[in-house]
């Protein structure tokens, strides 16, 4: 038996799916993960039937949101790995680039469910490998302290992506925090 490949979506269906995901991300970041699906459909400019045809339940929608987010940050991590001169430089690039996508990220560290055996789980594993390679490079080239691991960087990036509503000028404050973090993960130069 040959595996069947998923059918490519028609252009209008693909556009509806993207609008639904974008609306779900906006609504989820503003109101939490239990925002009514009817509200998401309305914000996307489609009927609730369109939402349910594409995403039969909330879990399917959350999975699609996580897949989209992991693809974004994985592309940024891979770019940082390729482009950075050192492991430390790659970490700085990754943190700056993912901060730019903060309004598009709905991941487990932002409240999305942690799933196994799904496309998002596969992307999460690839993300962990890529971040591991960045940290390994930093440890090898001496630009990152040996006790710093990929989880430390990812958790810090997730914290930066959550704006503090009581801090005016969050982008500037986040840049300051990022600079402090990057100084903190560099080895002591005695």
PDB file of C-alpha atoms in Angstrom:
ATOM      1  CA  UNK A   1       0.000   0.000   0.000  1.00  0.00           C
ATOM      2  CA  UNK A   2       1.435   3.354  -0.953  1.00  0.00           C
ATOM      3  CA  UNK A   3       1.108   6.243   1.447  1.00  0.00           C
ATOM      4  CA  UNK A   4      -1.187   8.980   0.266  1.00  0.00           C
ATOM      5  CA  UNK A   5       0.126  12.484   0.109  1.00  0.00           C
ATOM      6  CA  UNK A   6      -2.050  15.245   1.488  1.00  0.00           C
ATOM      7  CA  UNK A   7      -3.882  17.138  -1.194  1.00  0.00           C
ATOM      8  CA  UNK A   8      -2.616  20.611  -1.873  1.00  0.00           C
ATOM      9  CA  UNK A   9      -5.128  23.214  -0.755  1.00  0.00           C
ATOM     10  CA  UNK A  10      -6.865  25.398  -3.288  1.00  0.00           C
ATOM     11  CA  UNK A  11      -5.602  28.965  -3.215  1.00  0.00           C
ATOM     12  CA  UNK A  12      -8.714  30.300  -1.457  1.00  0.00           C
ATOM     13  CA  UNK A  13      -8.657  27.452   1.078  1.00  0.00           C
ATOM     14  CA  UNK A  14      -4.969  28.105   1.802  1.00  0.00           C
ATOM     15  CA  UNK A  15      -5.691  31.810   2.257  1.00  0.00           C
ATOM     16  CA  UNK A  16      -8.578  31.014   4.622  1.00  0.00           C
ATOM     17  CA  UNK A  17      -6.342  28.646   6.613  1.00  0.00           C
ATOM     18  CA  UNK A  18      -3.663  31.333   6.942  1.00  0.00           C
ATOM     19  CA  UNK A  19      -6.210  33.973   7.980  1.00  0.00           C
ATOM     20  CA  UNK A  20      -7.635  31.573  10.571  1.00  0.00           C
ATOM     21  CA  UNK A  21      -4.205  30.832  12.032  1.00  0.00           C
ATOM     22  CA  UNK A  22      -3.285  34.532  12.119  1.00  0.00           C
ATOM     23  CA  UNK A  23      -6.598  35.407  13.807  1.00  0.00           C
ATOM     24  CA  UNK A  24      -6.170  32.547  16.280  1.00  0.00           C
ATOM     25  CA  UNK A  25      -2.678  33.720  17.177  1.00  0.00           C
ATOM     26  CA  UNK A  26      -3.833  37.312  17.695  1.00  0.00           C
ATOM     27  CA  UNK A  27      -6.864  36.252  19.732  1.00  0.00           C
ATOM     28  CA  UNK A  28      -4.894  33.673  21.702  1.00  0.00           C
ATOM     29  CA  UNK A  29      -2.156  36.128  22.618  1.00  0.00           C
ATOM     30  CA  UNK A  30      -4.726  38.740  23.609  1.00  0.00           C
ATOM     31  CA  UNK A  31      -7.258  36.555  25.420  1.00  0.00           C
ATOM     32  CA  UNK A  32      -5.689  33.182  26.135  1.00  0.00           C
ATOM     33  CA  UNK A  33      -5.969  29.767  24.593  1.00  0.00           C
ATOM     34  CA  UNK A  34      -9.676  29.296  25.310  1.00  0.00           C
ATOM     35  CA  UNK A  35     -10.902  32.181  23.149  1.00  0.00           C
ATOM     36  CA  UNK A  36     -14.194  31.118  21.484  1.00  0.00           C
ATOM     37  CA  UNK A  37     -13.648  29.537  18.070  1.00  0.00           C
ATOM     38  CA  UNK A  38     -16.565  31.599  16.727  1.00  0.00           C
ATOM     39  CA  UNK A  39     -14.617  34.755  17.600  1.00  0.00           C
ATOM     40  CA  UNK A  40     -11.546  33.470  15.743  1.00  0.00           C
ATOM     41  CA  UNK A  41     -13.626  32.686  12.653  1.00  0.00           C
ATOM     42  CA  UNK A  42     -15.237  36.137  12.768  1.00  0.00           C
ATOM     43  CA  UNK A  43     -11.848  37.867  13.130  1.00  0.00           C
ATOM     44  CA  UNK A  44     -10.563  35.870  10.145  1.00  0.00           C
ATOM     45  CA  UNK A  45     -13.587  36.931   8.100  1.00  0.00           C
ATOM     46  CA  UNK A  46     -14.853  33.376   7.567  1.00  0.00           C
ATOM     47  CA  UNK A  47     -17.774  31.374   8.867  1.00  0.00           C
ATOM     48  CA  UNK A  48     -17.478  28.907  11.714  1.00  0.00           C
ATOM     49  CA  UNK A  49     -18.090  26.074   9.219  1.00  0.00           C
ATOM     50  CA  UNK A  50     -14.926  27.057   7.343  1.00  0.00           C
ATOM     51  CA  UNK A  51     -12.958  26.911  10.586  1.00  0.00           C
ATOM     52  CA  UNK A  52     -14.334  23.464  11.476  1.00  0.00           C
ATOM     53  CA  UNK A  53     -13.746  22.091   7.950  1.00  0.00           C
ATOM     54  CA  UNK A  54     -10.075  22.949   8.237  1.00  0.00           C
ATOM     55  CA  UNK A  55      -9.622  22.433  12.007  1.00  0.00           C
ATOM     56  CA  UNK A  56     -12.191  19.979  13.391  1.00  0.00           C
ATOM     57  CA  UNK A  57     -11.443  20.918  17.018  1.00  0.00           C
ATOM     58  CA  UNK A  58      -9.463  23.307  19.188  1.00  0.00           C
ATOM     59  CA  UNK A  59      -6.546  20.855  19.446  1.00  0.00           C
ATOM     60  CA  UNK A  60      -6.187  20.756  15.649  1.00  0.00           C
ATOM     61  CA  UNK A  61      -6.144  24.546  15.537  1.00  0.00           C
ATOM     62  CA  UNK A  62      -3.567  24.726  18.346  1.00  0.00           C
ATOM     63  CA  UNK A  63      -1.433  22.160  16.523  1.00  0.00           C
ATOM     64  CA  UNK A  64      -1.556  24.244  13.335  1.00  0.00           C
ATOM     65  CA  UNK A  65      -0.577  27.331  15.314  1.00  0.00           C
ATOM     66  CA  UNK A  66       2.363  25.497  16.889  1.00  0.00           C
ATOM     67  CA  UNK A  67       3.508  24.140  13.506  1.00  0.00           C
ATOM     68  CA  UNK A  68       3.466  27.647  12.047  1.00  0.00           C
ATOM     69  CA  UNK A  69       5.410  29.032  15.030  1.00  0.00           C
ATOM     70  CA  UNK A  70       7.986  26.229  15.030  1.00  0.00           C
ATOM     71  CA  UNK A  71       8.583  26.712  11.317  1.00  0.00           C
ATOM     72  CA  UNK A  72       9.248  30.408  11.930  1.00  0.00           C
ATOM     73  CA  UNK A  73      11.675  29.943  14.800  1.00  0.00           C
ATOM     74  CA  UNK A  74      13.361  26.924  13.212  1.00  0.00           C
ATOM     75  CA  UNK A  75      14.086  29.000  10.100  1.00  0.00           C
ATOM     76  CA  UNK A  76      15.528  31.730  12.339  1.00  0.00           C
ATOM     77  CA  UNK A  77      17.643  29.233  14.303  1.00  0.00           C
ATOM     78  CA  UNK A  78      18.986  27.662  11.106  1.00  0.00           C
ATOM     79  CA  UNK A  79      19.770  31.124   9.726  1.00  0.00           C
ATOM     80  CA  UNK A  80      21.519  32.072  12.984  1.00  0.00           C
ATOM     81  CA  UNK A  81      23.564  28.852  12.881  1.00  0.00           C
ATOM     82  CA  UNK A  82      24.631  29.549   9.277  1.00  0.00           C
ATOM     83  CA  UNK A  83      25.208  33.282   9.677  1.00  0.00           C
ATOM     84  CA  UNK A  84      26.772  33.666  13.094  1.00  0.00           C
ATOM     85  CA  UNK A  85      30.530  34.092  13.323  1.00  0.00           C
ATOM     86  CA  UNK A  86      30.586  32.382  16.733  1.00  0.00           C
ATOM     87  CA  UNK A  87      28.129  30.446  18.827  1.00  0.00           C
ATOM     88  CA  UNK A  88      27.569  33.577  20.915  1.00  0.00           C
ATOM     89  CA  UNK A  89      26.877  35.633  17.789  1.00  0.00           C
ATOM     90  CA  UNK A  90      24.417  32.967  16.596  1.00  0.00           C
ATOM     91  CA  UNK A  91      22.569  33.099  19.920  1.00  0.00           C
ATOM     92  CA  UNK A  92      22.330  36.886  19.696  1.00  0.00           C
ATOM     93  CA  UNK A  93      21.004  36.654  16.131  1.00  0.00           C
ATOM     94  CA  UNK A  94      18.464  34.009  17.117  1.00  0.00           C
ATOM     95  CA  UNK A  95      17.168  36.062  20.045  1.00  0.00           C
ATOM     96  CA  UNK A  96      16.868  39.244  17.950  1.00  0.00           C
ATOM     97  CA  UNK A  97      15.179  37.470  15.036  1.00  0.00           C
ATOM     98  CA  UNK A  98      12.688  35.510  17.120  1.00  0.00           C
ATOM     99  CA  UNK A  99      11.815  38.632  19.119  1.00  0.00           C
ATOM    100  CA  UNK A 100      10.773  40.202  15.817  1.00  0.00           C
ATOM    101  CA  UNK A 101       8.247  37.320  15.438  1.00  0.00           C
ATOM    102  CA  UNK A 102       6.942  37.543  19.020  1.00  0.00           C
ATOM    103  CA  UNK A 103       3.416  38.391  17.887  1.00  0.00           C
ATOM    104  CA  UNK A 104       3.270  35.200  15.808  1.00  0.00           C
ATOM    105  CA  UNK A 105       4.479  32.658  18.354  1.00  0.00           C
ATOM    106  CA  UNK A 106       2.166  30.248  20.111  1.00  0.00           C
ATOM    107  CA  UNK A 107       4.375  27.474  21.440  1.00  0.00           C
ATOM    108  CA  UNK A 108       4.468  25.293  24.554  1.00  0.00           C
ATOM    109  CA  UNK A 109       6.495  27.929  26.409  1.00  0.00           C
ATOM    110  CA  UNK A 110       3.794  30.454  25.465  1.00  0.00           C
ATOM    111  CA  UNK A 111       0.896  28.305  26.633  1.00  0.00           C
ATOM    112  CA  UNK A 112       0.309  25.954  23.686  1.00  0.00           C
ATOM    113  CA  UNK A 113      -0.010  22.235  24.485  1.00  0.00           C
ATOM    114  CA  UNK A 114       3.060  20.009  24.378  1.00  0.00           C
ATOM    115  CA  UNK A 115       2.213  17.202  21.973  1.00  0.00           C
ATOM    116  CA  UNK A 116       3.974  14.014  20.906  1.00  0.00           C
ATOM    117  CA  UNK A 117       3.775  12.156  17.593  1.00  0.00           C
ATOM    118  CA  UNK A 118       2.717  15.273  15.713  1.00  0.00           C
ATOM    119  CA  UNK A 119       4.273  17.565  13.148  1.00  0.00           C
ATOM    120  CA  UNK A 120       4.871  20.161  15.859  1.00  0.00           C
ATOM    121  CA  UNK A 121       6.727  17.533  17.920  1.00  0.00           C
ATOM    122  CA  UNK A 122       8.955  16.745  14.920  1.00  0.00           C
ATOM    123  CA  UNK A 123       9.659  20.450  14.402  1.00  0.00           C
ATOM    124  CA  UNK A 124      10.340  20.886  18.128  1.00  0.00           C
ATOM    125  CA  UNK A 125      12.911  18.060  17.947  1.00  0.00           C
ATOM    126  CA  UNK A 126      14.584  19.714  14.937  1.00  0.00           C
ATOM    127  CA  UNK A 127      14.596  23.002  16.841  1.00  0.00           C
ATOM    128  CA  UNK A 128      16.270  21.328  19.817  1.00  0.00           C
ATOM    129  CA  UNK A 129      18.928  19.831  17.504  1.00  0.00           C
ATOM    130  CA  UNK A 130      19.610  23.176  15.851  1.00  0.00           C
ATOM    131  CA  UNK A 131      19.852  25.033  19.152  1.00  0.00           C
ATOM    132  CA  UNK A 132      22.083  22.235  20.443  1.00  0.00           C
ATOM    133  CA  UNK A 133      24.382  22.761  17.441  1.00  0.00           C
ATOM    134  CA  UNK A 134      24.520  26.514  18.124  1.00  0.00           C
ATOM    135  CA  UNK A 135      25.427  25.907  21.777  1.00  0.00           C
ATOM    136  CA  UNK A 136      27.952  23.219  20.855  1.00  0.00           C
ATOM    137  CA  UNK A 137      29.634  25.698  18.508  1.00  0.00           C
ATOM    138  CA  UNK A 138      29.706  28.302  21.291  1.00  0.00           C
ATOM    139  CA  UNK A 139      31.246  25.837  23.730  1.00  0.00           C
ATOM    140  CA  UNK A 140      33.811  24.723  21.134  1.00  0.00           C
ATOM    141  CA  UNK A 141      34.816  28.229  20.062  1.00  0.00           C
ATOM    142  CA  UNK A 142      34.893  29.449  23.673  1.00  0.00           C
ATOM    143  CA  UNK A 143      32.293  32.194  23.158  1.00  0.00           C
ATOM    144  CA  UNK A 144      29.651  30.628  25.459  1.00  0.00           C
ATOM    145  CA  UNK A 145      30.088  29.373  29.010  1.00  0.00           C
ATOM    146  CA  UNK A 146      30.065  25.590  29.309  1.00  0.00           C
ATOM    147  CA  UNK A 147      27.174  25.582  31.797  1.00  0.00           C
ATOM    148  CA  UNK A 148      24.794  27.278  29.340  1.00  0.00           C
ATOM    149  CA  UNK A 149      22.522  24.912  27.433  1.00  0.00           C
ATOM    150  CA  UNK A 150      19.973  25.236  24.629  1.00  0.00           C
ATOM    151  CA  UNK A 151      17.075  25.168  27.064  1.00  0.00           C
ATOM    152  CA  UNK A 152      18.463  28.241  28.837  1.00  0.00           C
ATOM    153  CA  UNK A 153      18.503  30.183  25.563  1.00  0.00           C
ATOM    154  CA  UNK A 154      15.075  28.997  24.427  1.00  0.00           C
ATOM    155  CA  UNK A 155      13.454  29.772  27.796  1.00  0.00           C
ATOM    156  CA  UNK A 156      14.990  33.238  27.823  1.00  0.00           C
ATOM    157  CA  UNK A 157      13.773  33.879  24.276  1.00  0.00           C
ATOM    158  CA  UNK A 158      10.274  32.760  25.277  1.00  0.00           C
ATOM    159  CA  UNK A 159      10.291  35.141  28.236  1.00  0.00           C
ATOM    160  CA  UNK A 160      11.338  38.048  26.009  1.00  0.00           C
ATOM    161  CA  UNK A 161       8.529  37.239  23.588  1.00  0.00           C
ATOM    162  CA  UNK A 162       5.943  37.803  26.345  1.00  0.00           C
ATOM    163  CA  UNK A 163       5.590  41.583  26.610  1.00  0.00           C
ATOM    164  CA  UNK A 164       5.262  43.102  30.043  1.00  0.00           C
ATOM    165  CA  UNK A 165       2.154  45.249  29.750  1.00  0.00           C
ATOM    166  CA  UNK A 166       3.285  47.573  32.529  1.00  0.00           C
ATOM    167  CA  UNK A 167       6.657  48.330  30.878  1.00  0.00           C
ATOM    168  CA  UNK A 168       6.484  51.155  28.322  1.00  0.00           C
ATOM    169  CA  UNK A 169       8.793  50.661  25.362  1.00  0.00           C
ATOM    170  CA  UNK A 170       8.963  46.876  25.684  1.00  0.00           C
ATOM    171  CA  UNK A 171      11.132  46.492  22.558  1.00  0.00           C
ATOM    172  CA  UNK A 172      13.837  48.722  24.066  1.00  0.00           C
ATOM    173  CA  UNK A 173      13.561  47.057  27.470  1.00  0.00           C
ATOM    174  CA  UNK A 174      13.813  43.628  25.824  1.00  0.00           C
ATOM    175  CA  UNK A 175      16.919  44.728  23.893  1.00  0.00           C
ATOM    176  CA  UNK A 176      18.496  45.791  27.197  1.00  0.00           C
ATOM    177  CA  UNK A 177      17.606  42.454  28.811  1.00  0.00           C
ATOM    178  CA  UNK A 178      18.960  40.576  25.782  1.00  0.00           C
ATOM    179  CA  UNK A 179      22.280  42.461  26.073  1.00  0.00           C
ATOM    180  CA  UNK A 180      22.541  41.580  29.777  1.00  0.00           C
ATOM    181  CA  UNK A 181      21.736  37.922  29.028  1.00  0.00           C
ATOM    182  CA  UNK A 182      24.343  37.766  26.255  1.00  0.00           C
ATOM    183  CA  UNK A 183      26.997  39.246  28.570  1.00  0.00           C
ATOM    184  CA  UNK A 184      25.981  36.707  31.206  1.00  0.00           C
ATOM    185  CA  UNK A 185      26.438  33.650  28.968  1.00  0.00           C
ATOM    186  CA  UNK A 186      29.866  34.756  27.745  1.00  0.00           C
ATOM    187  CA  UNK A 187      32.784  33.217  29.634  1.00  0.00           C
ATOM    188  CA  UNK A 188      34.605  35.353  32.188  1.00  0.00           C
ATOM    189  CA  UNK A 189      37.669  36.954  30.645  1.00  0.00           C
ATOM    190  CA  UNK A 190      40.066  37.264  33.561  1.00  0.00           C
TER     191      UNK A 190
END
